[in-house]
């Protein structure tokens, strides 16, 4: 059953890559030999086990470094032409890019003056009833879900796969999703779309998706250097974790647990949970644009809106 917001359209997306890159089969569940504990056994994926700058990490608010030179993040406030596909590991939104419908770009923040082109949105979540489906954790705490907007450096590279192997190649925004009384409107559209891609390799067109509407209303973020959180785990990602969650209802969250790793002919194996385990930060610097928040400010902030901060900081000032 398709919701009213989803149409099949004649125009094919100009999806430049991802499909052509050959990979070994892989899963999250290490009960299987393809599971995350074994990704690194393939020499092409050695970074997954040997890399020291891997992701995701637990972000320790007491170790954030305030960097006053960090600019706000800019994302084009446009709608894009996209499709959701069930890769067997996750639901992934692939964003098209053509002269008529260019994708949204990401600039600013810690990205120097490079322009990054948003290529896809990876969606990670847990089992219904559990709230640990996010990849990143804040102060030891996980969230039910995490949306990752992945963009590649279009000033330096031709496409996502080339960029993901190269210096300053990828920028990723992590949006944490918390339970709440209402689902973010754009996330609701993704939730409806997900019902059409229950099985592996199924896909559905998503016309006029607005990636920027998936972001919370905050300019505050933390940023660190890490990796793609799936094989081949290349350490070319500038992560940007936003300091406020968006929301999903328990009922809408439960819909995601219908997704299967397999095709309809095979035994159903749920995709959830599909997050990589936390990896060691290995003394990485995590910078933030959040200026010091005093104890007083914390308690005077407006609680009538559902906007609590993910981080409260006791940061050190960068001098
Ligand atoms: C990506 O760009 C590189 C360099 O131009 C090219 O060799 C490669 O074929 C491209 N890959 C895809 C999947 O288009
Ligand atoms: C994003 O940047 C590319 C150049 O890399 C440009 O062609 C495209 O029009 C930009 N998109 C928007 C929405 O401005
Ligand atoms: C997620 O949390 C549940 C408890 O709510 C726990 O039983 C489960 O082991 C956790 N999963 C992982 C992979 O940490």
Tab-separated table of C-alpha atoms and ligand atoms in Angstrom:
chain	number	residue	atom	x	y	z
A	1	UNK	CA	0.000	0.000	0.000
A	2	UNK	CA	1.498	3.296	-1.056
A	3	UNK	CA	0.795	6.454	0.818
A	4	UNK	CA	-0.434	9.472	-1.103
A	5	UNK	CA	2.981	11.099	-0.982
A	6	UNK	CA	4.712	8.452	-3.020
A	7	UNK	CA	4.515	8.235	-6.779
A	8	UNK	CA	6.134	6.089	-9.337
A	9	UNK	CA	7.691	8.387	-11.849
A	10	UNK	CA	8.909	7.752	-15.351
A	11	UNK	CA	12.182	9.614	-15.005
A	12	UNK	CA	14.981	7.398	-13.746
A	13	UNK	CA	17.258	8.836	-11.149
A	14	UNK	CA	20.778	9.568	-12.200
A	15	UNK	CA	22.265	7.568	-9.381
A	16	UNK	CA	25.901	7.801	-10.105
A	17	UNK	CA	27.367	5.056	-8.002
A	18	UNK	CA	26.961	2.739	-5.027
A	19	UNK	CA	25.373	0.047	-7.184
A	20	UNK	CA	28.476	-0.622	-9.219
A	21	UNK	CA	30.847	-1.136	-6.280
A	22	UNK	CA	31.232	-4.865	-5.748
A	23	UNK	CA	31.146	-5.995	-2.128
A	24	UNK	CA	31.303	-9.143	-0.050
A	25	UNK	CA	28.051	-9.997	1.676
A	26	UNK	CA	27.900	-8.414	5.127
A	27	UNK	CA	25.549	-8.166	8.085
A	28	UNK	CA	25.471	-6.464	11.466
A	29	UNK	CA	24.827	-9.565	13.547
A	30	UNK	CA	28.103	-11.233	14.560
A	31	UNK	CA	26.301	-14.526	15.150
A	32	UNK	CA	27.108	-14.880	11.448
A	33	UNK	CA	30.495	-14.920	9.800
A	34	UNK	CA	29.439	-11.892	7.724
A	35	UNK	CA	28.761	-9.993	10.973
A	36	UNK	CA	30.466	-6.824	12.113
A	37	UNK	CA	33.140	-8.538	14.196
A	38	UNK	CA	34.427	-10.089	10.961
A	39	UNK	CA	34.167	-7.232	8.454
A	40	UNK	CA	37.903	-6.613	8.799
A	41	UNK	CA	38.928	-10.133	7.734
A	42	UNK	CA	38.709	-9.080	4.090
A	43	UNK	CA	41.895	-7.248	3.183
A	44	UNK	CA	39.868	-4.583	1.307
A	45	UNK	CA	38.008	-3.905	4.545
A	46	UNK	CA	40.978	-4.060	6.913
A	47	UNK	CA	40.201	-0.566	8.208
A	48	UNK	CA	37.110	-1.966	9.933
A	49	UNK	CA	39.342	-3.766	12.423
A	50	UNK	CA	42.661	-1.913	12.186
A	51	UNK	CA	41.534	1.688	11.854
A	52	UNK	CA	42.030	3.975	14.837
A	53	UNK	CA	39.620	6.688	13.678
A	54	UNK	CA	36.502	4.576	13.298
A	55	UNK	CA	32.863	5.458	13.896
A	56	UNK	CA	30.475	5.499	15.663
A	57	UNK	CA	31.773	6.741	19.013
A	58	UNK	CA	30.272	7.635	22.346
A	59	UNK	CA	30.571	11.395	22.657
A	60	UNK	CA	31.676	12.462	26.089
A	61	UNK	CA	30.215	15.933	26.815
A	62	UNK	CA	32.867	16.677	29.422
A	63	UNK	CA	35.633	16.354	26.820
A	64	UNK	CA	34.206	18.650	24.133
A	65	UNK	CA	36.465	21.372	22.920
A	66	UNK	CA	34.741	24.653	22.141
A	67	UNK	CA	36.042	25.958	18.825
A	68	UNK	CA	34.819	29.517	18.193
A	69	UNK	CA	35.951	29.342	14.562
A	70	UNK	CA	33.301	26.735	13.721
A	71	UNK	CA	30.702	28.269	11.412
A	72	UNK	CA	27.025	27.327	11.214
A	73	UNK	CA	26.156	24.485	8.851
A	74	UNK	CA	24.333	25.367	5.652
A	75	UNK	CA	22.152	22.904	3.795
A	76	UNK	CA	20.209	23.878	0.661
A	77	UNK	CA	16.558	24.237	1.581
A	78	UNK	CA	15.275	22.536	-1.526
A	79	UNK	CA	13.406	19.361	-2.327
A	80	UNK	CA	15.200	16.620	-4.215
A	81	UNK	CA	14.290	13.616	-6.300
A	82	UNK	CA	15.117	10.396	-4.496
A	83	UNK	CA	14.337	6.763	-3.986
A	84	UNK	CA	14.368	4.497	-0.970
A	85	UNK	CA	15.932	1.085	-1.380
A	86	UNK	CA	16.176	-1.835	1.018
A	87	UNK	CA	19.839	-2.859	0.710
A	88	UNK	CA	19.341	-5.908	2.915
A	89	UNK	CA	21.293	-4.138	5.641
A	90	UNK	CA	19.335	-0.917	5.910
A	91	UNK	CA	16.782	1.281	4.219
A	92	UNK	CA	18.777	3.843	2.278
A	93	UNK	CA	17.505	6.955	0.537
A	94	UNK	CA	19.493	7.635	-2.620
A	95	UNK	CA	19.327	11.173	-3.853
A	96	UNK	CA	19.374	11.945	-7.541
A	97	UNK	CA	21.399	14.682	-9.129
A	98	UNK	CA	20.701	16.124	-12.546
A	99	UNK	CA	20.868	19.566	-14.111
A	100	UNK	CA	17.092	19.886	-13.745
A	101	UNK	CA	16.924	18.493	-10.213
A	102	UNK	CA	20.268	19.116	-8.520
A	103	UNK	CA	20.790	17.581	-5.127
A	104	UNK	CA	21.119	19.700	-2.018
A	105	UNK	CA	24.597	20.788	-0.980
A	106	UNK	CA	26.154	21.019	2.416
A	107	UNK	CA	28.658	23.735	3.305
A	108	UNK	CA	29.973	25.597	6.314
A	109	UNK	CA	30.534	24.160	9.762
A	110	UNK	CA	33.810	22.259	9.906
A	111	UNK	CA	33.856	21.735	6.123
A	112	UNK	CA	36.279	24.563	5.363
A	113	UNK	CA	35.027	26.133	2.163
A	114	UNK	CA	34.376	22.864	0.354
A	115	UNK	CA	30.980	22.102	-1.100
A	116	UNK	CA	29.611	18.651	-0.324
A	117	UNK	CA	26.822	17.117	-2.385
A	118	UNK	CA	24.252	15.092	-0.437
A	119	UNK	CA	24.198	11.597	-1.906
A	120	UNK	CA	22.202	9.444	0.464
A	121	UNK	CA	20.491	9.043	3.811
A	122	UNK	CA	21.242	5.857	5.756
A	123	UNK	CA	18.752	4.821	8.412
A	124	UNK	CA	19.700	2.902	11.549
A	125	UNK	CA	17.247	1.627	14.141
A	126	UNK	CA	16.692	-0.992	16.782
A	127	UNK	CA	14.175	-3.632	17.665
A	128	UNK	CA	10.696	-2.435	18.696
A	129	UNK	CA	10.640	-1.784	22.416
A	130	UNK	CA	14.359	-1.035	22.577
A	131	UNK	CA	15.746	2.438	22.408
A	132	UNK	CA	19.309	1.691	21.380
A	133	UNK	CA	19.084	1.736	17.575
A	134	UNK	CA	21.285	4.791	17.004
A	135	UNK	CA	24.942	4.397	16.091
A	136	UNK	CA	26.366	7.352	18.009
A	137	UNK	CA	25.881	7.645	21.736
A	138	UNK	CA	25.956	10.756	23.892
A	139	UNK	CA	27.398	10.370	27.361
A	140	UNK	CA	26.845	6.616	27.152
A	141	UNK	CA	23.248	6.989	26.050
A	142	UNK	CA	21.907	5.702	22.740
A	143	UNK	CA	18.749	6.835	20.952
A	144	UNK	CA	16.069	4.747	19.204
A	145	UNK	CA	17.134	5.762	15.712
A	146	UNK	CA	19.738	7.673	13.725
A	147	UNK	CA	19.485	9.245	10.277
A	148	UNK	CA	22.782	9.863	8.510
A	149	UNK	CA	22.935	12.378	5.680
A	150	UNK	CA	26.048	11.490	3.725
A	151	UNK	CA	27.571	13.982	1.311
A	152	UNK	CA	30.715	13.898	-0.833
A	153	UNK	CA	33.185	16.628	-1.623
A	154	UNK	CA	32.103	17.761	-5.073
A	155	UNK	CA	34.907	20.317	-5.347
A	156	UNK	CA	37.529	17.565	-5.291
A	157	UNK	CA	35.883	14.349	-6.454
A	158	UNK	CA	33.732	13.005	-9.255
A	159	UNK	CA	31.496	10.763	-7.206
A	160	UNK	CA	30.779	9.298	-3.796
A	161	UNK	CA	32.858	6.131	-4.146
A	162	UNK	CA	35.965	8.013	-5.226
A	163	UNK	CA	35.462	10.568	-2.431
A	164	UNK	CA	34.910	7.914	0.227
A	165	UNK	CA	38.465	6.666	-0.373
A	166	UNK	CA	40.027	10.121	-0.433
A	167	UNK	CA	41.118	12.969	1.835
A	168	UNK	CA	38.297	15.265	2.971
A	169	UNK	CA	35.982	13.077	0.931
A	170	UNK	CA	32.818	12.709	2.973
A	171	UNK	CA	30.758	14.847	5.328
A	172	UNK	CA	28.035	13.191	7.364
A	173	UNK	CA	25.317	14.725	9.499
A	174	UNK	CA	24.003	12.470	12.236
A	175	UNK	CA	20.441	13.202	13.317
A	176	UNK	CA	19.447	11.384	16.489
A	177	UNK	CA	15.804	10.394	16.769
A	178	UNK	CA	14.043	10.293	20.138
A	179	UNK	CA	10.557	9.070	21.007
A	180	UNK	CA	7.970	11.850	21.146
A	181	UNK	CA	4.275	12.636	20.792
A	182	UNK	CA	4.551	13.396	17.062
A	183	UNK	CA	6.740	12.133	14.255
A	184	UNK	CA	8.793	14.682	12.311
A	185	UNK	CA	6.772	15.216	9.096
A	186	UNK	CA	9.571	14.283	6.700
A	187	UNK	CA	10.504	11.233	8.773
A	188	UNK	CA	6.850	10.210	8.586
A	189	UNK	CA	7.129	10.247	4.788
A	190	UNK	CA	10.175	7.988	5.039
A	191	UNK	CA	8.255	5.720	7.407
A	192	UNK	CA	5.428	5.384	4.869
A	193	UNK	CA	7.955	4.721	2.098
A	194	UNK	CA	9.644	2.033	4.197
A	195	UNK	CA	6.440	-0.016	4.077
A	196	UNK	CA	6.973	-0.345	0.320
A	197	UNK	CA	10.500	-1.732	0.666
A	198	UNK	CA	9.927	-4.502	3.130
A	199	UNK	CA	12.173	-6.914	1.244
A	200	UNK	CA	15.715	-6.747	-0.052
A	201	UNK	CA	16.283	-4.825	-3.303
A	202	UNK	CA	12.796	-3.380	-3.310
A	203	UNK	CA	12.755	0.308	-4.084
A	204	UNK	CA	10.273	3.124	-4.168
A	205	UNK	CA	10.510	6.609	-5.617
A	206	UNK	CA	10.254	9.495	-3.203
A	207	UNK	CA	9.455	12.651	-5.080
A	208	UNK	CA	10.160	16.001	-3.496
A	209	UNK	CA	11.944	14.886	-0.398
A	210	UNK	CA	13.343	17.791	1.619
A	211	UNK	CA	16.428	16.511	3.445
A	212	UNK	CA	16.730	19.766	5.430
A	213	UNK	CA	13.335	19.120	7.026
A	214	UNK	CA	14.839	16.080	8.747
A	215	UNK	CA	17.145	18.340	10.730
A	216	UNK	CA	16.236	19.652	14.168
A	217	UNK	CA	16.008	23.406	14.677
A	218	UNK	CA	19.373	23.970	16.187
A	219	UNK	CA	22.660	25.452	15.092
A	220	UNK	CA	24.548	23.538	17.759
A	221	UNK	CA	26.625	20.551	16.857
A	222	UNK	CA	29.735	18.572	17.681
A	223	UNK	CA	32.168	17.376	15.057
A	224	UNK	CA	34.965	14.821	14.799
A	225	UNK	CA	36.967	12.865	12.239
A	226	UNK	CA	35.776	9.313	11.756
A	227	UNK	CA	34.753	6.679	9.280
A	228	UNK	CA	31.941	5.239	7.236
A	229	UNK	CA	30.117	2.977	9.738
A	230	UNK	CA	29.814	0.057	7.309
A	231	UNK	CA	32.393	-1.757	5.167
A	232	UNK	CA	34.879	-0.694	3.895
A	233	UNK	CA	35.019	1.652	6.935
A	234	UNK	CA	37.158	4.286	5.189
A	235	UNK	CA	38.370	6.995	7.561
A	236	UNK	CA	37.416	9.918	5.375
A	237	UNK	CA	34.319	11.218	7.152
A	238	UNK	CA	33.891	14.514	8.956
A	239	UNK	CA	31.028	13.685	11.312
A	240	UNK	CA	28.627	16.389	12.454
A	241	UNK	CA	26.292	15.334	15.266
A	242	UNK	CA	23.455	17.780	15.861
A	243	UNK	CA	22.691	18.800	19.396
A	244	UNK	CA	18.976	18.136	19.409
A	245	UNK	CA	16.954	15.091	18.410
A	246	UNK	CA	13.986	14.952	16.073
A	247	UNK	CA	11.059	12.800	17.144
A	248	UNK	CA	9.141	9.680	16.224
A	249	UNK	CA	6.121	8.094	17.901
A	250	UNK	CA	6.380	4.570	19.276
A	251	UNK	CA	3.820	3.403	16.692
A	252	UNK	CA	5.699	4.855	13.728
A	253	UNK	CA	8.953	3.439	15.062
A	254	UNK	CA	7.387	-0.026	15.200
A	255	UNK	CA	6.713	0.121	11.429
A	256	UNK	CA	10.445	-0.003	10.708
A	257	UNK	CA	10.701	-3.424	12.342
A	258	UNK	CA	8.772	-4.888	9.385
A	259	UNK	CA	11.813	-4.526	7.163
A	260	UNK	CA	13.515	-7.763	6.216
A	261	UNK	CA	17.115	-8.557	5.219
A	262	UNK	CA	15.889	-11.070	2.659
A	263	UNK	CA	13.809	-11.389	-0.452
A	264	UNK	CA	10.193	-12.593	-0.080
A	265	UNK	CA	11.137	-16.158	-1.064
A	266	UNK	CA	13.635	-16.558	1.769
A	267	UNK	CA	12.981	-16.790	5.491
A	268	UNK	CA	12.233	-13.384	6.945
A	269	UNK	CA	15.170	-11.999	8.907
A	270	UNK	CA	14.530	-8.582	10.366
A	271	UNK	CA	16.877	-5.727	9.501
A	272	UNK	CA	16.585	-4.369	13.058
A	273	UNK	CA	18.853	-3.889	14.845
A	274	UNK	CA	21.165	-2.431	12.211
A	275	UNK	CA	23.760	-0.382	14.016
A	276	UNK	CA	27.488	-0.829	14.304
A	277	UNK	CA	28.777	-1.185	17.875
A	278	UNK	CA	30.567	1.757	19.414
A	279	UNK	CA	34.286	1.927	18.752
A	280	UNK	CA	37.054	3.453	20.840
A	281	UNK	CA	37.556	7.197	20.326
A	282	UNK	CA	41.326	6.772	20.822
A	283	UNK	CA	41.792	10.307	22.153
A	284	UNK	CA	40.155	11.975	19.187
A	285	UNK	CA	39.326	15.635	19.531
A	286	UNK	CA	35.607	16.325	19.437
A	287	UNK	CA	34.984	19.988	18.724
A	288	UNK	CA	31.779	21.927	19.261
A	289	UNK	CA	30.347	25.317	18.373
A	290	UNK	CA	28.311	25.280	21.584
A	291	UNK	CA	29.579	27.965	23.877
A	292	UNK	CA	29.571	27.189	27.546
A	293	UNK	CA	26.087	26.677	28.950
A	294	UNK	CA	25.887	27.700	32.572
A	295	UNK	CA	23.888	25.707	35.092
A	296	UNK	CA	21.502	28.661	35.265
A	297	UNK	CA	20.848	28.722	31.501
A	298	UNK	CA	20.117	25.035	31.549
A	299	UNK	CA	17.185	25.529	33.862
A	300	UNK	CA	15.798	28.686	32.301
A	301	UNK	CA	15.526	27.233	28.814
A	302	UNK	CA	12.064	27.022	27.323
A	303	UNK	CA	10.574	23.651	28.177
A	304	UNK	CA	7.237	24.332	26.472
A	305	UNK	CA	8.745	23.198	23.181
A	306	UNK	CA	10.046	19.673	22.849
A	307	UNK	CA	13.579	20.826	22.447
A	308	UNK	CA	15.949	19.532	24.984
A	309	UNK	CA	19.607	19.565	24.317
A	310	UNK	CA	21.416	16.357	23.676
A	311	UNK	CA	24.536	17.872	25.120
A	312	UNK	CA	25.002	20.069	28.055
A	313	UNK	CA	28.530	21.216	28.055
A	314	UNK	CA	31.275	21.816	30.472
A	315	UNK	CA	33.617	22.528	27.600
A	316	UNK	CA	37.107	23.597	27.610
A	317	UNK	CA	37.696	26.798	25.670
A	318	UNK	CA	40.039	26.601	22.779
A	319	UNK	CA	42.627	29.264	23.403
B	1	LIG	C1	33.888	7.642	-9.915
B	1	LIG	O1	34.859	8.517	-10.422
B	1	LIG	C2	36.085	7.874	-10.755
B	1	LIG	C3	37.089	8.962	-11.126
B	1	LIG	O2	36.580	9.820	-12.104
B	1	LIG	C4	35.826	6.896	-11.904
B	1	LIG	O3	37.035	6.218	-12.228
B	1	LIG	C5	34.792	5.877	-11.437
B	1	LIG	O4	34.459	5.024	-12.512
B	1	LIG	C6	33.547	6.585	-10.956
B	1	LIG	N1	32.683	5.579	-10.348
B	1	LIG	C7	31.415	5.499	-10.620
B	1	LIG	C8	30.687	4.417	-9.927
B	1	LIG	O5	30.847	6.238	-11.394
B	2	LIG	C1	25.133	21.950	-5.555
B	2	LIG	O1	26.434	22.135	-6.070
B	2	LIG	C2	26.583	21.763	-7.444
B	2	LIG	C3	28.034	21.956	-7.785
B	2	LIG	O2	28.807	21.029	-7.091
B	2	LIG	C4	25.688	22.604	-8.314
B	2	LIG	O3	25.775	22.147	-9.648
B	2	LIG	C5	24.251	22.471	-7.829
B	2	LIG	O4	23.423	23.318	-8.554
B	2	LIG	C6	24.175	22.827	-6.343
B	2	LIG	N1	22.817	22.609	-5.872
B	2	LIG	C7	22.032	23.614	-5.499
B	2	LIG	C8	20.688	23.255	-5.035
B	2	LIG	O5	22.384	24.774	-5.520
B	3	LIG	C1	19.588	-2.906	23.361
B	3	LIG	O1	18.915	-2.712	24.592
B	3	LIG	C2	18.275	-3.870	25.079
B	3	LIG	C3	17.550	-3.478	26.330
B	3	LIG	O2	16.579	-2.517	26.059
B	3	LIG	C4	19.270	-4.976	25.330
B	3	LIG	O3	18.591	-6.143	25.743
B	3	LIG	C5	20.016	-5.265	24.060
B	3	LIG	O4	21.024	-6.208	24.311
B	3	LIG	C6	20.629	-4.007	23.503
B	3	LIG	N1	21.206	-4.360	22.215
B	3	LIG	C7	22.467	-4.176	21.939
B	3	LIG	C8	22.914	-4.718	20.613
B	3	LIG	O5	23.227	-3.575	22.675
